[in-house]
JSON list of C-alpha atoms and ligand atoms in Angstrom, two decimals:
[
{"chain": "A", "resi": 1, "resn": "UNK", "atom": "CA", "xyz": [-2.65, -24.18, 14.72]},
{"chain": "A", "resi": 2, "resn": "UNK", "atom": "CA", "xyz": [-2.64, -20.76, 16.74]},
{"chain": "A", "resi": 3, "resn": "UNK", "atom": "CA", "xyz": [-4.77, -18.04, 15.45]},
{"chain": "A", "resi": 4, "resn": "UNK", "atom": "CA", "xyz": [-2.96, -15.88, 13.03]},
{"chain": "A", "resi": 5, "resn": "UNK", "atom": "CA", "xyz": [-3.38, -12.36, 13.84]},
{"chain": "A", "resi": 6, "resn": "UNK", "atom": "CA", "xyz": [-5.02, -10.12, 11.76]},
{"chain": "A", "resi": 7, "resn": "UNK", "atom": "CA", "xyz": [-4.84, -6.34, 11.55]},
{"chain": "A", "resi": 8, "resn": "UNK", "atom": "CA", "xyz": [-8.12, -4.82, 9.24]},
{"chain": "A", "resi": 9, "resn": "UNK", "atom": "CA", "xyz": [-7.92, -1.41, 7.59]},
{"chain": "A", "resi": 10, "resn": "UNK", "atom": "CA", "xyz": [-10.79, 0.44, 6.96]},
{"chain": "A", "resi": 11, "resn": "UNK", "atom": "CA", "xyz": [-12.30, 3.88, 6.41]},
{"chain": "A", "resi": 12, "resn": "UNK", "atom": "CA", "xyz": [-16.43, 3.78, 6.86]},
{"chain": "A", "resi": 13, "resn": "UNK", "atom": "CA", "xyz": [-19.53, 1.36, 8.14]},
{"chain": "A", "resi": 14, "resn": "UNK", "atom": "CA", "xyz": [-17.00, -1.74, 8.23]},
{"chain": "A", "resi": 15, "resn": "UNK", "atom": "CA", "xyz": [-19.60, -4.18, 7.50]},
{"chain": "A", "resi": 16, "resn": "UNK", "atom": "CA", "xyz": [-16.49, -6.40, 6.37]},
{"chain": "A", "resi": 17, "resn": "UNK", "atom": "CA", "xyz": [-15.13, -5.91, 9.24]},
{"chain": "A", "resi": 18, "resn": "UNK", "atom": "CA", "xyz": [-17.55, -6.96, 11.51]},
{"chain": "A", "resi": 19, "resn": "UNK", "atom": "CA", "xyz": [-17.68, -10.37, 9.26]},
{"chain": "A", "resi": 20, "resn": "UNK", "atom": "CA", "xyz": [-14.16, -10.70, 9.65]},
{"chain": "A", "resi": 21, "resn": "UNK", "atom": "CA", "xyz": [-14.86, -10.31, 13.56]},
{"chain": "A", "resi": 22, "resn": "UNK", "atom": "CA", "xyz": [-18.24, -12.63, 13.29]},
{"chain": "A", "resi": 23, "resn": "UNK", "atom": "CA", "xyz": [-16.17, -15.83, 11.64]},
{"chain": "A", "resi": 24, "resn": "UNK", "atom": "CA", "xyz": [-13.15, -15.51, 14.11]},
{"chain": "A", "resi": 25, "resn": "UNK", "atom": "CA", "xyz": [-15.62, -15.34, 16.96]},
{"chain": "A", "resi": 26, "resn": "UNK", "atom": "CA", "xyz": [-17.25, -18.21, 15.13]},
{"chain": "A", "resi": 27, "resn": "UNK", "atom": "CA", "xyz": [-14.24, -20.48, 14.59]},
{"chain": "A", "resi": 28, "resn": "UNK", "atom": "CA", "xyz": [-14.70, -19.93, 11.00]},
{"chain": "A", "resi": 29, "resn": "UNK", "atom": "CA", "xyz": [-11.45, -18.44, 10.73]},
{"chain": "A", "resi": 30, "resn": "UNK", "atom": "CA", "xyz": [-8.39, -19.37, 12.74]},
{"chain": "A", "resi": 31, "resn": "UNK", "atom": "CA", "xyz": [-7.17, -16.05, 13.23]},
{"chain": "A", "resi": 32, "resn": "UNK", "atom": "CA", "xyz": [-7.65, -13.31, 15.48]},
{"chain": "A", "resi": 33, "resn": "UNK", "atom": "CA", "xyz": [-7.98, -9.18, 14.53]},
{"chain": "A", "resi": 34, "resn": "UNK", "atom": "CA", "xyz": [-5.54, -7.42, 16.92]},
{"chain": "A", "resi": 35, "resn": "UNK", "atom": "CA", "xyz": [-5.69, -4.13, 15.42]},
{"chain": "A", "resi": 36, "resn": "UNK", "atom": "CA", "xyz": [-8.55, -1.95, 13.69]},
{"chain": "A", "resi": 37, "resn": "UNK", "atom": "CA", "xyz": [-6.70, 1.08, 11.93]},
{"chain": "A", "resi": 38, "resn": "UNK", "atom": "CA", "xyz": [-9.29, 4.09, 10.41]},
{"chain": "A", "resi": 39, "resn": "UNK", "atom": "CA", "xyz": [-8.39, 6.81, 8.23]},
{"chain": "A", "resi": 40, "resn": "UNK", "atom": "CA", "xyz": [-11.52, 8.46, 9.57]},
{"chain": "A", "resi": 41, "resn": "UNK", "atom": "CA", "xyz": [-12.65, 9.28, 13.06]},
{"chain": "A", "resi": 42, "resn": "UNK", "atom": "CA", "xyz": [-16.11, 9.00, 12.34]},
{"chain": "A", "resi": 43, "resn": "UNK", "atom": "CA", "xyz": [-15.72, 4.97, 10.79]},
{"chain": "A", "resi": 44, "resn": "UNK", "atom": "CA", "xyz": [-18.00, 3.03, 12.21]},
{"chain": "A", "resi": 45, "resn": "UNK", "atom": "CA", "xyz": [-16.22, 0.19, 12.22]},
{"chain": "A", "resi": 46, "resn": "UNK", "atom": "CA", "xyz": [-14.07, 1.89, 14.60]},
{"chain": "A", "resi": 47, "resn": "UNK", "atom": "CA", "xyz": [-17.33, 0.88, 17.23]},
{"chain": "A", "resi": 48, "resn": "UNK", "atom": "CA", "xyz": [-17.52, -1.98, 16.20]},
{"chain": "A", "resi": 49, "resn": "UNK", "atom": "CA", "xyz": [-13.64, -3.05, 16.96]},
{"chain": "A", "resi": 50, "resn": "UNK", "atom": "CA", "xyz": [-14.42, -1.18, 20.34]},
{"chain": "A", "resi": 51, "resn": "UNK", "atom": "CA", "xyz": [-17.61, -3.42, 21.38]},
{"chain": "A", "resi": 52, "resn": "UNK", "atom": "CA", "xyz": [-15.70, -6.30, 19.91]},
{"chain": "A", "resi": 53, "resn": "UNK", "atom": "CA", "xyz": [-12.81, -5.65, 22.63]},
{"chain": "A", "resi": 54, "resn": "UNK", "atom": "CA", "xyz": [-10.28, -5.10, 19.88]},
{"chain": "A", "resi": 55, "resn": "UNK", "atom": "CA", "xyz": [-7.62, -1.80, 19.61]},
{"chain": "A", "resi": 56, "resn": "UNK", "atom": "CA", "xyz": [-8.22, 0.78, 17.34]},
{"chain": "A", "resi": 57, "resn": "UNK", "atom": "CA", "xyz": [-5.66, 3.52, 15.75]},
{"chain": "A", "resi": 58, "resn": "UNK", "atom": "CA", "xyz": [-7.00, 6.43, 13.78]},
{"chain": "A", "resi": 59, "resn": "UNK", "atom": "CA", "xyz": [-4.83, 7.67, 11.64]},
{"chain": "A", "resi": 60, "resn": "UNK", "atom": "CA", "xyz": [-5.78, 10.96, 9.32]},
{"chain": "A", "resi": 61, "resn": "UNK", "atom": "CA", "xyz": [-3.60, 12.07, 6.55]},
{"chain": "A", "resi": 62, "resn": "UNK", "atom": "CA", "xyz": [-4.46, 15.22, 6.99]},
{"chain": "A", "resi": 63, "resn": "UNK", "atom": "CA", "xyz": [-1.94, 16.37, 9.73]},
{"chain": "A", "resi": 64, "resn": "UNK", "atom": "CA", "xyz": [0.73, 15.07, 6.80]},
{"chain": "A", "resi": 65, "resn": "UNK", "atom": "CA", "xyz": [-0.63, 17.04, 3.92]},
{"chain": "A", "resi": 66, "resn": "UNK", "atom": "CA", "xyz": [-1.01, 20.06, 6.17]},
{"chain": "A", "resi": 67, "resn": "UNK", "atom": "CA", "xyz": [2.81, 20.17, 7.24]},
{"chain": "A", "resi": 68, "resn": "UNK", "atom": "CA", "xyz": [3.58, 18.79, 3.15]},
{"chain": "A", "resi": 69, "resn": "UNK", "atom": "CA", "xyz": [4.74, 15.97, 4.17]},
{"chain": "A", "resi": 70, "resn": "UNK", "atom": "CA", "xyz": [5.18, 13.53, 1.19]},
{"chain": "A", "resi": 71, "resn": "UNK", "atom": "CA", "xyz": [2.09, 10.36, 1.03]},
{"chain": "A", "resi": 72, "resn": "UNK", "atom": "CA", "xyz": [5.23, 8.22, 1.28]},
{"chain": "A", "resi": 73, "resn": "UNK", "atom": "CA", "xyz": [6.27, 9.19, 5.39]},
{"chain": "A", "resi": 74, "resn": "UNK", "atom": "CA", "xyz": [2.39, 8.98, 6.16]},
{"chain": "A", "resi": 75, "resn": "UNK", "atom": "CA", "xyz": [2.68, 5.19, 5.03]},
{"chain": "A", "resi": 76, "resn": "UNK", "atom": "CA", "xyz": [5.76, 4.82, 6.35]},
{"chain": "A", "resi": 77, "resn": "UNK", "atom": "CA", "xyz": [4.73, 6.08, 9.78]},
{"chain": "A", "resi": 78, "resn": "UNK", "atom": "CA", "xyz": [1.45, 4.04, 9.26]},
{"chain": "A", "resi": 79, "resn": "UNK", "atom": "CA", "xyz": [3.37, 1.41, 9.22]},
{"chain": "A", "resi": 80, "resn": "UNK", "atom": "CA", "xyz": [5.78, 1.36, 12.17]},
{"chain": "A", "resi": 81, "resn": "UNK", "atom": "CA", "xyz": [2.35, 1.68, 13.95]},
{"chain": "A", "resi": 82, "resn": "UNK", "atom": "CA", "xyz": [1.60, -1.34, 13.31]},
{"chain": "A", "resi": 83, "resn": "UNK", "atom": "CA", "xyz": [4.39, -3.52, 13.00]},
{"chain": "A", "resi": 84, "resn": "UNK", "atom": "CA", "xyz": [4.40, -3.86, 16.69]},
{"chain": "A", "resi": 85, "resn": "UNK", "atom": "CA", "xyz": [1.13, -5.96, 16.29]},
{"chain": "A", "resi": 86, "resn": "UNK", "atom": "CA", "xyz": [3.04, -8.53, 14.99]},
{"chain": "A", "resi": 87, "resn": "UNK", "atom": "CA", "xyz": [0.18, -9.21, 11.62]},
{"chain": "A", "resi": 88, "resn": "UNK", "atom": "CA", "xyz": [-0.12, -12.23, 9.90]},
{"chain": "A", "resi": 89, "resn": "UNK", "atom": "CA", "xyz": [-1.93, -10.52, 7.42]},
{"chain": "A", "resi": 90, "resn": "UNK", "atom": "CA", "xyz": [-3.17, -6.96, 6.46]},
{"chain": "A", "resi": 91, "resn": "UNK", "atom": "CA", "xyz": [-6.90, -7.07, 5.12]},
{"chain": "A", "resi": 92, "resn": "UNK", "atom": "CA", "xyz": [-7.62, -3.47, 3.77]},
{"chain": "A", "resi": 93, "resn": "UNK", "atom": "CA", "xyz": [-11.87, -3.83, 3.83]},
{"chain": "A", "resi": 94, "resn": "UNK", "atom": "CA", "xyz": [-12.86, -0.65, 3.08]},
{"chain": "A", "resi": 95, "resn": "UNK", "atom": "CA", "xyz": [-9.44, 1.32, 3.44]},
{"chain": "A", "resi": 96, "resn": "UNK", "atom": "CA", "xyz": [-9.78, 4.62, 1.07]},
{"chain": "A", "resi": 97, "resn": "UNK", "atom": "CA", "xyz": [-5.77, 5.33, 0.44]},
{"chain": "A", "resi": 98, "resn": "UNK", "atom": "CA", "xyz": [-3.51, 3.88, -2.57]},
{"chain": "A", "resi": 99, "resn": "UNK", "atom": "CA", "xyz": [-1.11, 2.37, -0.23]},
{"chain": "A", "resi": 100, "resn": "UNK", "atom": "CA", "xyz": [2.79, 3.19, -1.64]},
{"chain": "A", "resi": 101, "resn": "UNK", "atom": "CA", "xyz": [5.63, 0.90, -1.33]},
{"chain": "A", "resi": 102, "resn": "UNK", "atom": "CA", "xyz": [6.71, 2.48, 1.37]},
{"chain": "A", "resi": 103, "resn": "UNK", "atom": "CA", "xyz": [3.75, 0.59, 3.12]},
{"chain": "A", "resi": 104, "resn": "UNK", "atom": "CA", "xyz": [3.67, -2.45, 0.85]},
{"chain": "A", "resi": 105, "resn": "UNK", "atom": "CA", "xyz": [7.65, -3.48, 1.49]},
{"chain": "A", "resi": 106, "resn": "UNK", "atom": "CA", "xyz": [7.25, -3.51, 5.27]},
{"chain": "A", "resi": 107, "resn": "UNK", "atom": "CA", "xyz": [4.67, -6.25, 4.90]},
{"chain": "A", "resi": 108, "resn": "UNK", "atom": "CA", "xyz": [5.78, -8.19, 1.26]},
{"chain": "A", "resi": 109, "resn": "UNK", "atom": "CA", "xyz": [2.70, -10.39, 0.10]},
{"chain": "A", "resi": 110, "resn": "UNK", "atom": "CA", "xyz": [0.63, -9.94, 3.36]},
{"chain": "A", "resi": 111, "resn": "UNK", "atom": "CA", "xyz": [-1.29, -7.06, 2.50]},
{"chain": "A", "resi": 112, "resn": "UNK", "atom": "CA", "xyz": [-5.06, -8.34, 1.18]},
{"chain": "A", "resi": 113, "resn": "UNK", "atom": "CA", "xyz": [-7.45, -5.93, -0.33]},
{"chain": "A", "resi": 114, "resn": "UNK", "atom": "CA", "xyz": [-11.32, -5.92, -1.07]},
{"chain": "A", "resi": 115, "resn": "UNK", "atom": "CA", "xyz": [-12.82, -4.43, -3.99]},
{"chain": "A", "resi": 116, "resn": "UNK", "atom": "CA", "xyz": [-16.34, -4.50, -5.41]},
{"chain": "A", "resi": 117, "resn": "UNK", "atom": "CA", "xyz": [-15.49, -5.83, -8.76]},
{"chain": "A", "resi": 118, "resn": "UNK", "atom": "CA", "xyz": [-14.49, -8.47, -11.29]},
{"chain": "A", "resi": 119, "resn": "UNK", "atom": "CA", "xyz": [-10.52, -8.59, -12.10]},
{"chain": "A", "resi": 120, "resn": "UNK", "atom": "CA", "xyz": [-9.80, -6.00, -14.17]},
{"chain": "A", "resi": 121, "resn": "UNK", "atom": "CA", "xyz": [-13.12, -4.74, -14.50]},
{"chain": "A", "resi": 122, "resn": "UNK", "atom": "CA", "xyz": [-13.35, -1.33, -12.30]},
{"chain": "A", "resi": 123, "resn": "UNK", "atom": "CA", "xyz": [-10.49, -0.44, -10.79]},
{"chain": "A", "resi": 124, "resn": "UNK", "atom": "CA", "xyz": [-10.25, 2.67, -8.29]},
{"chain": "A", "resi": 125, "resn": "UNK", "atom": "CA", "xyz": [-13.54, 4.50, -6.74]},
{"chain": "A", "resi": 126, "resn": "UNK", "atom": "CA", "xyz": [-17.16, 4.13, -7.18]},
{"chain": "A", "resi": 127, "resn": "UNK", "atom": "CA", "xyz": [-16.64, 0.57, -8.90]},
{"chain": "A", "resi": 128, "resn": "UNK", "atom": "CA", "xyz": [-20.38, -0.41, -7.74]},
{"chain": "A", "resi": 129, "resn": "UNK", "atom": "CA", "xyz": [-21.90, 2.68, -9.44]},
{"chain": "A", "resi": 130, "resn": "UNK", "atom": "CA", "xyz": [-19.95, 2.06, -12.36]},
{"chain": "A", "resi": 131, "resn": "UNK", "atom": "CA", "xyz": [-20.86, -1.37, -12.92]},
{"chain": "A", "resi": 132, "resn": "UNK", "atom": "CA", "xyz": [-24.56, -0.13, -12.64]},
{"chain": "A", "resi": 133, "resn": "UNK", "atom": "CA", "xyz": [-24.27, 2.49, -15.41]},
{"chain": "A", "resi": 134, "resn": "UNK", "atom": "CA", "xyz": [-22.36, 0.38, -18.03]},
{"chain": "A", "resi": 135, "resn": "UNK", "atom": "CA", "xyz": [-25.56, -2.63, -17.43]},
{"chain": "A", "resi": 136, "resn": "UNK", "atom": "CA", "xyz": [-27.84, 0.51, -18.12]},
{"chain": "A", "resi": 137, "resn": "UNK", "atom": "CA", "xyz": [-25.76, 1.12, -21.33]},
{"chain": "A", "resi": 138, "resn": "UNK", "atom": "CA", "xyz": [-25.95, -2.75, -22.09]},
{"chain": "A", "resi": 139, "resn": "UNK", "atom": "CA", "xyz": [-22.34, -2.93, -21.65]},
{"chain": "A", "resi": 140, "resn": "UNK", "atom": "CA", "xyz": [-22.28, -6.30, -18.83]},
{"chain": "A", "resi": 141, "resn": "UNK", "atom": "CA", "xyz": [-24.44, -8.75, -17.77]},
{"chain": "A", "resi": 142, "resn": "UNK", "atom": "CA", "xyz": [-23.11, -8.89, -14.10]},
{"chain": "A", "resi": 143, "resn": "UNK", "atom": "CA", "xyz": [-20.39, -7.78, -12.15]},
{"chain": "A", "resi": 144, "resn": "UNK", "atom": "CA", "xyz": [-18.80, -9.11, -9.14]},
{"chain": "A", "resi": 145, "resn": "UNK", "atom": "CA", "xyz": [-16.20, -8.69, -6.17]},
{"chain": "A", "resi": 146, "resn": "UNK", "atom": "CA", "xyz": [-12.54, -10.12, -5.81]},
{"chain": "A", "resi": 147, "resn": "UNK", "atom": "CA", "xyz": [-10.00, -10.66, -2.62]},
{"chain": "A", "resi": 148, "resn": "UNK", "atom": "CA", "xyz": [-6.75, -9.62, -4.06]},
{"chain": "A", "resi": 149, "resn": "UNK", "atom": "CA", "xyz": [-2.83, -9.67, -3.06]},
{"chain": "A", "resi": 150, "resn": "UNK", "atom": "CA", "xyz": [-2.04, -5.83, -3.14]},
{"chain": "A", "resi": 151, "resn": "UNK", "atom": "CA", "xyz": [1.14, -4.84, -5.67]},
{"chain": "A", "resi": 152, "resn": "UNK", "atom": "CA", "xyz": [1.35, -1.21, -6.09]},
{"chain": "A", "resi": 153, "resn": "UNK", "atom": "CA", "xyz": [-0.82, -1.14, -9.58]},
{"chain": "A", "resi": 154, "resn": "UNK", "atom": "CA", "xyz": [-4.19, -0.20, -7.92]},
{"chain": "A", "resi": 155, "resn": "UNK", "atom": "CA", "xyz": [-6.89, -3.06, -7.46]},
{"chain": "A", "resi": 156, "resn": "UNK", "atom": "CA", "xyz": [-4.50, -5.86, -9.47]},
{"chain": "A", "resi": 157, "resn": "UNK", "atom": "CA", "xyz": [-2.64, -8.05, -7.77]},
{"chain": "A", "resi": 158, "resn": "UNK", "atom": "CA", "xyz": [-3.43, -12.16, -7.90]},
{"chain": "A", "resi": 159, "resn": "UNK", "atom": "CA", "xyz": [-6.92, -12.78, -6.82]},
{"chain": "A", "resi": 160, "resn": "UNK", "atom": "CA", "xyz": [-7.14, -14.77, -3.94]},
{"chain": "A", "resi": 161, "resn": "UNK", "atom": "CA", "xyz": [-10.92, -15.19, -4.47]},
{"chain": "A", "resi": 162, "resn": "UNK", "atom": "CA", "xyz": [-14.11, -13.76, -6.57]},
{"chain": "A", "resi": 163, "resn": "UNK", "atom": "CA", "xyz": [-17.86, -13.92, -6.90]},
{"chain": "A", "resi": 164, "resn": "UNK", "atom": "CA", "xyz": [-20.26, -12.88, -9.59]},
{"chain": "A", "resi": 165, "resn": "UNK", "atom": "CA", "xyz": [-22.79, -10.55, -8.29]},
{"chain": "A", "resi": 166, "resn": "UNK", "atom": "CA", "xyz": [-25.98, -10.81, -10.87]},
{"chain": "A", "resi": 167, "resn": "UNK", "atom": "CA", "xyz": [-27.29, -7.43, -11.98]},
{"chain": "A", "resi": 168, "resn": "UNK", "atom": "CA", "xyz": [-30.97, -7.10, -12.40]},
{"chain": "A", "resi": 169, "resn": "UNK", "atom": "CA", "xyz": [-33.21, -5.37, -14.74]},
{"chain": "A", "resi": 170, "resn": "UNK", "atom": "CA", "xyz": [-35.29, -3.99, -11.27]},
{"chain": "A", "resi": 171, "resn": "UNK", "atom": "CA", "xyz": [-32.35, -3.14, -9.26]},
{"chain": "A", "resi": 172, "resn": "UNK", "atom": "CA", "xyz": [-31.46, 0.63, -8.20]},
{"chain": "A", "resi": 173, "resn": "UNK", "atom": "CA", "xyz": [-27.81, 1.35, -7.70]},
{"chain": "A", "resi": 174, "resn": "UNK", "atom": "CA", "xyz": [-29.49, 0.55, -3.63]},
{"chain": "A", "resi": 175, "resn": "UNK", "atom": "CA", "xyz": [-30.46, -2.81, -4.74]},
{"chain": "A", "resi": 176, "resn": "UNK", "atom": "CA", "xyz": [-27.66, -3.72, -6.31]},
{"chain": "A", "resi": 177, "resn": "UNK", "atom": "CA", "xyz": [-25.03, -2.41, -3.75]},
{"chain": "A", "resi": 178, "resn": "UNK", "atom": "CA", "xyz": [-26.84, -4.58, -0.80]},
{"chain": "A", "resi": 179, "resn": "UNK", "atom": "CA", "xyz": [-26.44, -7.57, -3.63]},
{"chain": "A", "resi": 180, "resn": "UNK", "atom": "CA", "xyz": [-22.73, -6.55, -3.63]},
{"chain": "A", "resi": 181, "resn": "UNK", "atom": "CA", "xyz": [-21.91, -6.29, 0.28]},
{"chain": "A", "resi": 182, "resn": "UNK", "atom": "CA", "xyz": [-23.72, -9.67, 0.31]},
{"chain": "A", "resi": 183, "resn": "UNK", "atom": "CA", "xyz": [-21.66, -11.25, -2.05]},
{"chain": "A", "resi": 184, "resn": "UNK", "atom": "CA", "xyz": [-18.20, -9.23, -0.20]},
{"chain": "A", "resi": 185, "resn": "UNK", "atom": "CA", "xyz": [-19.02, -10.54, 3.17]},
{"chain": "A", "resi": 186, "resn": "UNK", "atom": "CA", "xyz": [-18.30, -14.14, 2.38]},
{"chain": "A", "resi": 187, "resn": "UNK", "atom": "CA", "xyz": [-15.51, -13.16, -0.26]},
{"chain": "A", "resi": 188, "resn": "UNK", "atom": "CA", "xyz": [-13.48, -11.71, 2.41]},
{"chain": "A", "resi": 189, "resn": "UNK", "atom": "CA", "xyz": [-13.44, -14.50, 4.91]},
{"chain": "A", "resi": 190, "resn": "UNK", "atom": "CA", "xyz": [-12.65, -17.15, 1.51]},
{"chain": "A", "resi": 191, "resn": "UNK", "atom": "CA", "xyz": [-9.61, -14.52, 0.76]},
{"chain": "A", "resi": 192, "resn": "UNK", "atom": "CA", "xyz": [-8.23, -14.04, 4.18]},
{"chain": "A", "resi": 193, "resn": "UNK", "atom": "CA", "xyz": [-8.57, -17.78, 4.18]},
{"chain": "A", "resi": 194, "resn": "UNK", "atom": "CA", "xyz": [-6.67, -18.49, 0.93]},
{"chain": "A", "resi": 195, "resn": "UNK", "atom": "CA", "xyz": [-4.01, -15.74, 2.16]},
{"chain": "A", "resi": 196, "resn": "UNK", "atom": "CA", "xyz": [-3.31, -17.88, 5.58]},
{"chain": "A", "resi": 197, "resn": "UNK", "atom": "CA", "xyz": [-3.30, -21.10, 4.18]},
{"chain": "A", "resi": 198, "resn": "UNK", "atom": "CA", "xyz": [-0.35, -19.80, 1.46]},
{"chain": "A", "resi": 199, "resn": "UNK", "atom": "CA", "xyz": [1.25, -17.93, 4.08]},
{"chain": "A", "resi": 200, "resn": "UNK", "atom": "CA", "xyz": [1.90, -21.02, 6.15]},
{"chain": "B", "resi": 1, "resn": "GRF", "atom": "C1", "xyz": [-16.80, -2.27, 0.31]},
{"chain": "B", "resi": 1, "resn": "GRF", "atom": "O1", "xyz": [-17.70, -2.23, -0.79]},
{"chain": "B", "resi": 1, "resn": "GRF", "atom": "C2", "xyz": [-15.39, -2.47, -0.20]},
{"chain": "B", "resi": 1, "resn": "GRF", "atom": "O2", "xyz": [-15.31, -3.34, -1.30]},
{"chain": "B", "resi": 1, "resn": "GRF", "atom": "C3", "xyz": [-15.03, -1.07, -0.62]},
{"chain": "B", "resi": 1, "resn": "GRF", "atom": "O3", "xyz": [-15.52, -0.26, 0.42]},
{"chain": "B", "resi": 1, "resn": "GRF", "atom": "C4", "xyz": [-16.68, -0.90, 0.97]},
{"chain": "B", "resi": 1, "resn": "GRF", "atom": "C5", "xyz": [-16.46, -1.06, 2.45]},
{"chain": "B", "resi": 1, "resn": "GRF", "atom": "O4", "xyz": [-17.68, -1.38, 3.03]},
{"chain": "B", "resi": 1, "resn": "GRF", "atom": "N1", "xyz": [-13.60, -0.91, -0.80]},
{"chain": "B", "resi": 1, "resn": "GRF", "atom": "P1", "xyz": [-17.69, -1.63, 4.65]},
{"chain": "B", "resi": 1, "resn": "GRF", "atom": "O5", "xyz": [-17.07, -0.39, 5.27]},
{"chain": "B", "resi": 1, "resn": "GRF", "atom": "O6", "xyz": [-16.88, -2.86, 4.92]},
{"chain": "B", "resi": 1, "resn": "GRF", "atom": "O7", "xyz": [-19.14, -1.81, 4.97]}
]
């Protein structure tokens, strides 16, 4: 089968990322990322899409909210960006922005996103720290990560895959993160696996 093509979203170290790149450069993942698009300038996973030979588009918001232009043409723009690379799938690892429809209908059911928590656990930002303070209040046991189909409901969607991350009595909200990314890095590449084999 030829390598699907794969464009990855992101918006900081891109850790994800680079184990997206790692498993298609292994042959772990027959697919190939043809596009790396940032929010920020200063991503670092925007270096690592450059020393892995792959195109990059930064994107900002910013020059939208300054003219008041509605969140709705930035995706929409965002999007005719990218439709040119032909994507198989859309894996937001790390993306900051609540994609609208205006984004979502352009690629129906092939927009994937990471998030560092159990379905319907911690939706939206900071889900790691979260996690961390309701074990301190004796609240969960664990928590986890999940590959999800992205509907416009934030962080719902069907999961494609999950993994329980245990939470220790010695961990530090450090600890426990590195536990997390861990856990995310092999999440992602069972996700965008599930996502290709449905999509066939
Ligand atoms: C991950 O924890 C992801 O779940 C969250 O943002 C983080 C991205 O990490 N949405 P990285 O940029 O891939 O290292």
């Amino acid at each position: 089968m030829k390598d699907r093509r794969l464009v990855v979203m992101i918006s900081g170290f891109g850790s994800n990322l680079q184990a997206i790149l790692d498993a298609c450069a292994a042959g772990r993942l027959p697919a190939r990322v043809v596009l790396v698009v940032s929010n920020r300038k200063e991503a670092y996973g925007l270096v690592r899409a450059q020393r892995a030979g792959v195109p990059t588009l930064y994107f900002p918001l910013k020059p939208y909210r300054e003219r008041g232009l509605d969140r709705a043409v930035y995706d929409r723009d965002l999007a005719e960006r990218i439709l040119p690379y032909r994507p198989d799938l859309i894996v937001l690892a790390g993306w900051m922005h609540i994609l609208s429809p205006a984004f979502l209908e352009r690629f129906p059911g092939r927009v994937i996103n990471l998030h560092p928590a159990l379905p319907g656990m911690f939706p939206g930002m900071n889900a790691i720290q979260r996690a961390f303070e309701a074990y301190q209040r004796g609240e969960i046991a664990y928590s986890g990560c999940m590959v999800h189909i992205v509907t416009p409901a934030v962080d719902e969607g069907p999961v494609l895959a999950q993994a329980i991350v245990p939470i220790l009595l010695e961990d530090t909200l450090a600890t426990l993160e590195a536990r997390m990314h861990e856990a995310e890095h092999r999440v992602i590449i069972e996700g965008i696996r599930r996502a290709l084999e449905m999509c066939e």
